[in-house]
Each structure stands twice: as structure tokens, then as C-alpha cells.
Tab-separated table of C-alpha atoms in Angstrom:
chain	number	residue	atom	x	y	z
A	24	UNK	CA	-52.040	-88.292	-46.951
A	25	UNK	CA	-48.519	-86.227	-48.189
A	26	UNK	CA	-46.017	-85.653	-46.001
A	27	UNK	CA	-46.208	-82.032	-46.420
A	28	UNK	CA	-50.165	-82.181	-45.757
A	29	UNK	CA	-49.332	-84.155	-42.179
A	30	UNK	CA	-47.129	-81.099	-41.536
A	31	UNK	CA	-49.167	-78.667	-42.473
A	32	UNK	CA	-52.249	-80.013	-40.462
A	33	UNK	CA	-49.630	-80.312	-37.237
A	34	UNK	CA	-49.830	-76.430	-36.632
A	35	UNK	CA	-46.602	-76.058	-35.042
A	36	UNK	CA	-47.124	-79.824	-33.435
A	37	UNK	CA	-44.155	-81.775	-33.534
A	38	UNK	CA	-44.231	-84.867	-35.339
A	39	UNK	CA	-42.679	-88.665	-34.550
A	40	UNK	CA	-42.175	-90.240	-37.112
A	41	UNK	CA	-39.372	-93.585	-37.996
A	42	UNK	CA	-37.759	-96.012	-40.143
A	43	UNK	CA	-37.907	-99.384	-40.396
A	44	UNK	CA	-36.061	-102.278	-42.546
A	45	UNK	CA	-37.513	-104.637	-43.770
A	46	UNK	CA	-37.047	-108.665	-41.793
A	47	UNK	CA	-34.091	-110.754	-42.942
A	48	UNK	CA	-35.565	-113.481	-45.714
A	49	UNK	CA	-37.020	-116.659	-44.343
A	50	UNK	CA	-39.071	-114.140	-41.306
A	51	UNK	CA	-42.939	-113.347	-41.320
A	52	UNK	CA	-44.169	-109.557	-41.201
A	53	UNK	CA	-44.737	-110.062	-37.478
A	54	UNK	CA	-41.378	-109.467	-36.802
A	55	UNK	CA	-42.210	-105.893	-38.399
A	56	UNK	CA	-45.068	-105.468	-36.122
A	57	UNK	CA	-43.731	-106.276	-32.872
A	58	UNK	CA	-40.621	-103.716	-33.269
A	59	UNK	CA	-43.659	-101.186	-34.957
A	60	UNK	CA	-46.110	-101.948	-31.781
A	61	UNK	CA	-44.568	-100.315	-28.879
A	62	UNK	CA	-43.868	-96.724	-31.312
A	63	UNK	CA	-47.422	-96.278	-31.788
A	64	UNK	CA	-48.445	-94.683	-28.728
A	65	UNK	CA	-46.313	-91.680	-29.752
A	66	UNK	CA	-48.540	-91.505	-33.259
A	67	UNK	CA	-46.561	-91.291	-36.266
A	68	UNK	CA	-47.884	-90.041	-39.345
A	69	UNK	CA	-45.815	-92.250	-41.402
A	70	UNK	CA	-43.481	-94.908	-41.484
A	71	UNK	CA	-40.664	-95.411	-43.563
A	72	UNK	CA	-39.935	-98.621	-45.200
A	73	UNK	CA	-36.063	-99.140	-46.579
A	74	UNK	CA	-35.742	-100.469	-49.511
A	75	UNK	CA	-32.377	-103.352	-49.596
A	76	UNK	CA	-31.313	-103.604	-53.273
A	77	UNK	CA	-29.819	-107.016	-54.366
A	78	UNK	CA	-26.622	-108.294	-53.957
A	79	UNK	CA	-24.652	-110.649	-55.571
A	80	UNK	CA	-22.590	-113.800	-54.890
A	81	UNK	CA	-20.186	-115.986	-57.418
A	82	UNK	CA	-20.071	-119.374	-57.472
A	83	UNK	CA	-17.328	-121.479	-59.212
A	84	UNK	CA	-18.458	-123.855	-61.410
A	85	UNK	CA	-16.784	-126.576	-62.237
A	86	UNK	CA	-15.401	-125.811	-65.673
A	87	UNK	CA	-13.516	-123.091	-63.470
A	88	UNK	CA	-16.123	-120.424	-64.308
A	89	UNK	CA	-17.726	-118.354	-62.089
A	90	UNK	CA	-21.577	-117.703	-62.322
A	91	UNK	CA	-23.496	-114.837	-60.965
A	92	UNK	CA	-25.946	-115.574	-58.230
A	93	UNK	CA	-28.679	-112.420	-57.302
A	94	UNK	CA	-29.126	-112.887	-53.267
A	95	UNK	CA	-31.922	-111.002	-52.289
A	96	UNK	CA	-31.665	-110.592	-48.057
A	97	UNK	CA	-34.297	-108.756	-47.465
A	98	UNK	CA	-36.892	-108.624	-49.938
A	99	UNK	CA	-40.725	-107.328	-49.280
A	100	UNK	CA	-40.530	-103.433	-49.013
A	101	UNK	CA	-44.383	-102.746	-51.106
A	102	UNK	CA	-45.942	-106.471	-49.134
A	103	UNK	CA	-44.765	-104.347	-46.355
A	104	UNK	CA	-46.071	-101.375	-46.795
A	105	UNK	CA	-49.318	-102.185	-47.664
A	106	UNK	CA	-49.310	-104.274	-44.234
A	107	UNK	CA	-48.156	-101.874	-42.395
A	108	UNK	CA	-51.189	-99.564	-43.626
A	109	UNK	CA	-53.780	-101.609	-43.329
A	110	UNK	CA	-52.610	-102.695	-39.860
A	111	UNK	CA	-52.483	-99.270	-38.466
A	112	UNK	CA	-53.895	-96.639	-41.099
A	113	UNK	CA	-50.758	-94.644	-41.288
A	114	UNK	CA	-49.032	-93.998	-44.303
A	115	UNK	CA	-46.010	-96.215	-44.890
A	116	UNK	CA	-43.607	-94.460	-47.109
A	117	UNK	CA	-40.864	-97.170	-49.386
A	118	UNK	CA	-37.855	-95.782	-50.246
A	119	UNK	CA	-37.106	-95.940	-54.111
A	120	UNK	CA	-33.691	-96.995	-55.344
A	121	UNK	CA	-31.869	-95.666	-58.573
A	122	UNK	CA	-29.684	-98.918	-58.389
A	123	UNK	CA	-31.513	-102.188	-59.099
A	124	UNK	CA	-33.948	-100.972	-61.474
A	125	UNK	CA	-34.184	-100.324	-64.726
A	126	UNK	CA	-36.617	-97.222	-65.486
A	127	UNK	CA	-39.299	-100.230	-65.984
A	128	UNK	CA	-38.592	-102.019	-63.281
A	129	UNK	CA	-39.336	-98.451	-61.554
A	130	UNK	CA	-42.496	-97.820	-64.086
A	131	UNK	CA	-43.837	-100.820	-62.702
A	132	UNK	CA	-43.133	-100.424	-58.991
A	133	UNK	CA	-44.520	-97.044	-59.063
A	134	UNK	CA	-47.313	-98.173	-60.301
A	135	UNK	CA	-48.017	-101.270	-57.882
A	136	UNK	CA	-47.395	-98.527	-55.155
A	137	UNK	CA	-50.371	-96.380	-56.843
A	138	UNK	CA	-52.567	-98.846	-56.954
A	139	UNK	CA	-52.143	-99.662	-53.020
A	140	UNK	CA	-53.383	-96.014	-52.110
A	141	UNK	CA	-49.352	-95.405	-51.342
A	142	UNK	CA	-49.198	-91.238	-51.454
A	143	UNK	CA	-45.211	-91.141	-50.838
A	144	UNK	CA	-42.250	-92.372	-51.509
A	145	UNK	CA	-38.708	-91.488	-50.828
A	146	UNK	CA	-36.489	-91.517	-54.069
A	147	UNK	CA	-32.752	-92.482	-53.574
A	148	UNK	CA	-29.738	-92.863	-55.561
A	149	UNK	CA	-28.983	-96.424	-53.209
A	150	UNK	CA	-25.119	-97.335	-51.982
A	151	UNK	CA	-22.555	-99.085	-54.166
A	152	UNK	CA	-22.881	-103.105	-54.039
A	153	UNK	CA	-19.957	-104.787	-51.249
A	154	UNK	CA	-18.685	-105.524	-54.564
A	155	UNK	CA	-18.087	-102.405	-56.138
A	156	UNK	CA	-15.630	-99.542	-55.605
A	157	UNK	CA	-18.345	-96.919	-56.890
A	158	UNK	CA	-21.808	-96.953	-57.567
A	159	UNK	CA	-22.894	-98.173	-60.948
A	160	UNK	CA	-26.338	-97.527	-62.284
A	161	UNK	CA	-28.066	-100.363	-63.438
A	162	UNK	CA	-27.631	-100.571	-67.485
A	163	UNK	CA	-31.423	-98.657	-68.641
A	164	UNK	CA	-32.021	-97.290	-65.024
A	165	UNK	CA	-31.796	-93.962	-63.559
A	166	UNK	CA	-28.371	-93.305	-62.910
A	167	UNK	CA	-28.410	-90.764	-60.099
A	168	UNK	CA	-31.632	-89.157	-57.762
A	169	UNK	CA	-32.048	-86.502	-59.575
A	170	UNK	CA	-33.140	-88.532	-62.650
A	171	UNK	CA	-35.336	-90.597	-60.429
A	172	UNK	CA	-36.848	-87.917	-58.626
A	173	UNK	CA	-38.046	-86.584	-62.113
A	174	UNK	CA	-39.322	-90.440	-63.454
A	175	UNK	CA	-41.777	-89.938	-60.286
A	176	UNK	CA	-42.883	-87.027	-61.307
A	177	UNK	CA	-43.429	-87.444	-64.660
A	178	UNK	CA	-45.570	-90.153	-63.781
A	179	UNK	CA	-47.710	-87.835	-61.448
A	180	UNK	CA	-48.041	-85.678	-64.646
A	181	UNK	CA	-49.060	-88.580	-66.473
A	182	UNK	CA	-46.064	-89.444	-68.431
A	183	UNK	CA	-44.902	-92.787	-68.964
A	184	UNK	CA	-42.030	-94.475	-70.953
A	185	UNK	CA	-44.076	-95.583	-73.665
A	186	UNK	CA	-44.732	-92.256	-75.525
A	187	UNK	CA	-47.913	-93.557	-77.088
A	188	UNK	CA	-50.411	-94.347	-74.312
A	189	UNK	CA	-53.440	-92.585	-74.448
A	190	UNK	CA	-55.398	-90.982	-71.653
A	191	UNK	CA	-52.840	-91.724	-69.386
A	192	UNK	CA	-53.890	-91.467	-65.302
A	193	UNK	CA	-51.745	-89.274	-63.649
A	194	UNK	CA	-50.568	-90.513	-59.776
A	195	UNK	CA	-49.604	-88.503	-56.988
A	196	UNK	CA	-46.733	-89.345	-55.082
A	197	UNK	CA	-45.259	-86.406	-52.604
A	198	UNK	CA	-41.753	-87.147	-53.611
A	199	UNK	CA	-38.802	-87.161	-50.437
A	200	UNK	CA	-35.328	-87.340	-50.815
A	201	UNK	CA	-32.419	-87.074	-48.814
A	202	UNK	CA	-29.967	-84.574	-47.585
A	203	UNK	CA	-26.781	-84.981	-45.666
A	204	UNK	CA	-25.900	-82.424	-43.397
A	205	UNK	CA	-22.038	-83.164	-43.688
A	206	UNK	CA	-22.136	-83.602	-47.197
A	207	UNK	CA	-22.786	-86.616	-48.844
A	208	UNK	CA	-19.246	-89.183	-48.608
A	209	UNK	CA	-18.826	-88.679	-52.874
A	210	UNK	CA	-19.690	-85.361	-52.792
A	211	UNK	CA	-16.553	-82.641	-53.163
A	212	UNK	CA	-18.098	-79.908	-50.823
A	213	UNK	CA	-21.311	-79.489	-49.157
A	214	UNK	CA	-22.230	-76.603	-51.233
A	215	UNK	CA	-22.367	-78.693	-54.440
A	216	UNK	CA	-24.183	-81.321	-52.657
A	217	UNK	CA	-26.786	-78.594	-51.585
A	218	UNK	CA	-26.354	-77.547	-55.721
A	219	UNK	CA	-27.478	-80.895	-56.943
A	220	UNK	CA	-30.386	-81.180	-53.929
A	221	UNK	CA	-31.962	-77.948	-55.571
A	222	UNK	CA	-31.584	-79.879	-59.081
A	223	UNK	CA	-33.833	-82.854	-57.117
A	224	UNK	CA	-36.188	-79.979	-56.333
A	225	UNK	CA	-37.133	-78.539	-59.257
A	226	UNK	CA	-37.629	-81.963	-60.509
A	227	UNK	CA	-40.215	-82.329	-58.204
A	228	UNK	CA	-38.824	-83.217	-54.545
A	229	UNK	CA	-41.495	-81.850	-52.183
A	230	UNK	CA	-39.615	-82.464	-48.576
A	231	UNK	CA	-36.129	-83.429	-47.658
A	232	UNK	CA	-35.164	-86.409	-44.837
A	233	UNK	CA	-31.212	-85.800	-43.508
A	234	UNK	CA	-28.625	-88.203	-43.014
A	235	UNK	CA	-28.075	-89.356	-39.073
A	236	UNK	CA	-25.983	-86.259	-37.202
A	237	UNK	CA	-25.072	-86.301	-33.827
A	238	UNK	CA	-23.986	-82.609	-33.588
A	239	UNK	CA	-27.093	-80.339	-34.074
A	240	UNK	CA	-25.142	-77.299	-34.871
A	241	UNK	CA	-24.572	-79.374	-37.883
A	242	UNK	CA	-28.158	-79.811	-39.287
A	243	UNK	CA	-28.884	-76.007	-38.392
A	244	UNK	CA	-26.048	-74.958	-40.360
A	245	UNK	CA	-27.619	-77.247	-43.289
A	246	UNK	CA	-30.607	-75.914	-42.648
A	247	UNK	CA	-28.974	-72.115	-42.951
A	248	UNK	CA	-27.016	-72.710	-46.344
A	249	UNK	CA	-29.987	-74.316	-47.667
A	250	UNK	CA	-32.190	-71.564	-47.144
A	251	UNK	CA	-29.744	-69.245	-48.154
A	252	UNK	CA	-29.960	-70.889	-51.545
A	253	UNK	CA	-33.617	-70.474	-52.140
A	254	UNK	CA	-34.584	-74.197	-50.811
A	255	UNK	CA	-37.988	-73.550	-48.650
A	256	UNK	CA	-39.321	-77.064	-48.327
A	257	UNK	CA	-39.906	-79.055	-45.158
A	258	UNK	CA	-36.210	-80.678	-44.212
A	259	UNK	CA	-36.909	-83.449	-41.539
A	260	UNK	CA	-33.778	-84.627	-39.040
A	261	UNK	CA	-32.762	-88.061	-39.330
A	262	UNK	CA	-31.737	-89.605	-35.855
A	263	UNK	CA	-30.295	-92.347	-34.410
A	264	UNK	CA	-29.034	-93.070	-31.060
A	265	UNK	CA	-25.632	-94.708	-30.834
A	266	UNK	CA	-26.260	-98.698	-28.841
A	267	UNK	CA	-22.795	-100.583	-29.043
A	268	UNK	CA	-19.118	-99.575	-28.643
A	269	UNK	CA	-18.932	-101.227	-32.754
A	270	UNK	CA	-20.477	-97.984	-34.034
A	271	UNK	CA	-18.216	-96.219	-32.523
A	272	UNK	CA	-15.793	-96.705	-35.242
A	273	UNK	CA	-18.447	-98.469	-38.189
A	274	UNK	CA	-20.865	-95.542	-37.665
A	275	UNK	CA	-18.555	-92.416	-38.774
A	276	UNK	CA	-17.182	-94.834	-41.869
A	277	UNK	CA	-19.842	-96.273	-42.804
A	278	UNK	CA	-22.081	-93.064	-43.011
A	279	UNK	CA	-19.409	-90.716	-43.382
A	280	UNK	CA	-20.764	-88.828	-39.629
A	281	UNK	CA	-18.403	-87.057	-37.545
A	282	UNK	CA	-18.996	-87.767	-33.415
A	283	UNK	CA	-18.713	-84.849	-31.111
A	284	UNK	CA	-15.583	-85.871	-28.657
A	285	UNK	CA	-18.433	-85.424	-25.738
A	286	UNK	CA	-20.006	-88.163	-27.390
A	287	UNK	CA	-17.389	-90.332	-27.849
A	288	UNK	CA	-15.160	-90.328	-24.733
A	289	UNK	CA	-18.597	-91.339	-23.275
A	290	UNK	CA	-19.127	-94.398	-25.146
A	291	UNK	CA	-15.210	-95.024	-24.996
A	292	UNK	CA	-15.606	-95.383	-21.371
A	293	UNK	CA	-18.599	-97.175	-20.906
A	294	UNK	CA	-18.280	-100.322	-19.093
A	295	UNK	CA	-20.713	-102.211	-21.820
A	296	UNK	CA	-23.206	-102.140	-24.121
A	297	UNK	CA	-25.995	-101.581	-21.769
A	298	UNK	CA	-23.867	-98.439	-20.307
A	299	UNK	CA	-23.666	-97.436	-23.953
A	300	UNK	CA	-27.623	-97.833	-25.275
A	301	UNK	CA	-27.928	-95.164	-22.284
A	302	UNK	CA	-25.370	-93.092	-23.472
A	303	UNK	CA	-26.954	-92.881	-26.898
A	304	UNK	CA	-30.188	-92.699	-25.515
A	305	UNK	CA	-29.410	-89.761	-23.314
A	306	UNK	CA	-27.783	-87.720	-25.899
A	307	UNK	CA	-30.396	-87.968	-28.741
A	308	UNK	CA	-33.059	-87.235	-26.169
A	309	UNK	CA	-31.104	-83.521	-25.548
A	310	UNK	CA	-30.506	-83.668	-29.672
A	311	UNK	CA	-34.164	-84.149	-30.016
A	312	UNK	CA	-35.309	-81.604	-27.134
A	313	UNK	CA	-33.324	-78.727	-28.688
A	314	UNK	CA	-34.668	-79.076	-32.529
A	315	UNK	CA	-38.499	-78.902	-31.029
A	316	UNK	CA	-37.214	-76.220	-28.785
A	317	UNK	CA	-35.962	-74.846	-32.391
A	318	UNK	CA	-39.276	-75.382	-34.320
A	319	UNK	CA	-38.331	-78.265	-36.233
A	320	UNK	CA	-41.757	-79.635	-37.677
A	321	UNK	CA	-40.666	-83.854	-37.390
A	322	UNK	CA	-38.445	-85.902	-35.648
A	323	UNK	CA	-37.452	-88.704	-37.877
A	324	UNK	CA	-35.415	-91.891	-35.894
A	325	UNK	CA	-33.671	-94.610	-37.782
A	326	UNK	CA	-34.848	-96.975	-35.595
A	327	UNK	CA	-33.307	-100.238	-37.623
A	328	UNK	CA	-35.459	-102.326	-35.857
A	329	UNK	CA	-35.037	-102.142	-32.293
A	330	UNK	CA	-38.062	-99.737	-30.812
A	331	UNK	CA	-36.492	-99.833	-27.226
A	332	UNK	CA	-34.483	-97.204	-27.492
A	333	UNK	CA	-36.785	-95.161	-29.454
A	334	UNK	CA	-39.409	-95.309	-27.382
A	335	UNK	CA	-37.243	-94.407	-24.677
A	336	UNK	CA	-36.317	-91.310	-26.437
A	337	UNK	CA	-40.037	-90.688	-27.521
A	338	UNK	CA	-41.297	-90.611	-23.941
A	339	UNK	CA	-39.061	-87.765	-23.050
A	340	UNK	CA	-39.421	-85.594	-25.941
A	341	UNK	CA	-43.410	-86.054	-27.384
């Protein structure tokens, strides 16, 4: 089932729903299981599956050269999915990357994905490689989401690359992308970011998934200037509860997220990690009681993995 249908048949219900990456190579699909198990009592629609593009690592050889090695760390996002539906009959949702992929590579995937009964996917542009200053698209792929988001839809009018196939079957992918309430970290303003998410739109973008936030005036505000542009479909908070004093400082550069001072004189004086999981628990169970309290029709928590904290969060708010 779409996204859009599972909020549609809520009726005002708020939704759980989470994220999940997938294991480190060289571990089983249990691993995805046993941080999936404890989450299903709160019945999530969907679950997202991340999709890790490859990295790469040089070796020097001994004529002095150095040769290219692809390191794939955590391959497995469609095996995934298709376990994770058939093990619980929800719908597992794998995020689509620009980088990676030529527009083959993402022909093909999309069409693996059909064949598995998969009814969403998230389409994203994907982060720069450790390597790399900027993002570069791969050479013959889709260089930014906004040319993805319209590959996935072409297919779900039936058009493919090659021009002459006949009696082409169309698929039917609801199409999610993402928005970032503080504007994404390349983007010059937050009103051109909101330009380019109404260009993913009319391509065929059907419901919108936000960046982590930790200030809610900051997704309502989002929320505000993107109605106020003529965007009307679903746009779904992305959560995550702070856990260590480390993302303290890696959280706001990696993700380019300010921290309410509230939020972080807490954490600064925590006496450990322990005090801190509670911390972040605490404050994204208020986050999450004021955007029901608001109407917002899903909850969506990065939950990288760990479903302790989630669930801890879940019990108070659904």
C-alpha cells in the first residue's frame, strides 16, 4: 500500500513509523530483525530501509600506482526489504540514491523493486563520498533528485530508457523525498530549497520525509512557507533522539541541525551517556507529543538501529 493511502485510511490516527540501516557486511538479516522486533507493537505502516552508496579505497601498487578499490559496507537494501515484508507484511520503503547509479543501474533496481510487490520508494540525491569536497553525480546517472524523482515516474507511466520497447508495463511507486526544515547544508536559503522541492513535485513526488530537527517551531515554520507556496502533500517529521555527548558536536555538522541551548546545556551536563539517552529520550517524547497535539499525520524516527530508545519514546506518545 502508498504512503499516502496508509494516511489517508488513518482518519486523523497518528502514525509510527521508522528507519532502519541496513547491518554492517559480514552480519545476517537477524540483526535487522531483532532491532525491528521490539517497534512492532506500536504498528508501523512502513519501514524505511537506507540505502549506503559505495565508497572507495586506494591501494598503492607496487609500480607506485594507486588502484581504485569499490568497498561496499553495507550492502543489501532490496534482500532487505523484501525480508522485512514478508516477515511482517508491512511495506518496507528503500531509499533511492542519485549517486552510485547510472540511470540503468536505477532502470534495473526499479524494476527488481516492482517485481517484489515494493509500492514506495524514497528518491534521494545521496551525500558526497569521504573523498570528495562536493557531490559528483555518477558519469550517465541522475545528477540531482529532481531528475531522479522524474526517472521513477516515468517508469510508472511506462517509460523506459530504451525508446523502442513496446507495450511497456507501467509500475507504481508513490514516490517520497526529502525536505530539510533548516535548509538543506548546499542550499543558499531555505526558500530556494523549498523552490527546487516544488520542482521534485511536479515531477511526481507524492509525500515529503524532513531532515532530523530538534526545535519544532522549526518544522512548523517549514511546514508554513511550504504551504504558502502551493505545496499540499503529506510532509512527515523526521526524529531522532540525541544518545551520546559525541553528537553533541557531530550531530549539528554532520546534518547541518541547529540544537536549542535547552537541549544542549542538558546533555553538556550530563554525568554520562546513560544520563544523556534520557535526556534525548525525554525531549523527543515532548517534540513528538506536541506535533500529534498539532495534527501531524506520522511520526517518522531515525532509529539507526538501536529500538531502545524508540520504543521508549513510542510508549509515551502512541
Amino acid at each position: 500500500m502508498k504512503v499516502t493511502q496508509h494516511i489517508q485510511n488513518a482518519n486523523g490516527k497518528p502514525l509510527f513509523s521508522f528507519e532502519i540501516l541496513p547491518p554492517l557486511k559480514g552480519q545476517n538479516i537477524q540483526s535487522i530483525f531483532d532491532s525491528i522486533d521490539p517497534l512492532m507493537e506500536f504498528n508501523p505502516p512502513f519501514i524505511d530501509v537506507t540505502y549506503h552508496r559505495e565508497e572507495y579505497e586506494f591501494k598503492e601498487l607496487p609500480s607506485g600506482l594507486l588502484q581504485k578499490k569499490i568497498v561496499k559496507k553495507r550492502p543489501g537494501t532490496v534482500g532487505i526489504c523484501a525480508g522485512v515484508q514478508n516477515k511482517y507484511n508491512v511495506d518496507a520503503i528503500p531509499h533511492i540514491l542519485c549517486g552510485g547509479f547510472t540511470k540503468e543501474d536505477t532502470e534495473n533496481l526499479l524494476i527488481d523493486l516492482d517485481f517484489l510487490g515494493i509500492d514506495n520508494v524514497v528518491a534521494l540525491r545521496g551525500d558526497a563520498l569521504k573523498t570528495e569536497t562536493y557531490f559528483h553525480p555518477e558519469k550517465e546517472g541522475n545528477e540531482y533528485a529532481t531528475d531522479l524523482v522524474l526517472q521513477i515516474s516515468n517508469l510508472n507511466n511506462g517509460i523506459y530508457l530504451d525508446e523502442d520497447l513496446k507495450n511497456s508495463a507501467q509500475t507504481n511507486f508513490c514516490i517520497g523525498v526529502a525536505g530539510y526544515p533548516e535548509k538543506h547544508m548546499e542550499a543558499p536559503s531555505l526558500d530556494s530549497d523549498i523552490h527546487f522541492l516544488k520542482q521534485k513535485i511536479k515531477n511526481g513526488a507524492e509525500y515529503i520525509i524532513t531532515q532530523m530537527f530538534f526545535d519544532n517551531k522549526k518544522f512548523f515554520d517549514f511546514v508554513d512557507k511550504c504551504r504558502a507556496s502551493g505545496i499540499t502533500i503529506p510532509i512527515i517529521p523526521g526524529l531522532k533522539p540525541i544518545a551520546t555527548k559525541k553528537q553533541l558536536n557531530l550531530i549539528p555538522h554532520r546534518f547541518s541541525v541547529e540544537m536549542p541551548d535547552d537541549l544542549i546545556m542538558a546533555v553538556v551536563k550530563a554525568k554520562d551517556n546513560d544520563a544523556v539517552k534520557q535526556i534525548g529520550i525525554e525531549w523527543c517524547t515532548q517534540q513528538s507529543k506536541e506535533l500529534v497535539a498539532a495534527g501531524i499525520p506520522v511520526l517518522h524516527y531515525y532509529s539507526m538501529g538501536r529500538a531502545e530508545n524508540i520504543k521508549a519514546i513510542a510508549k509515551e506518545v502512541f
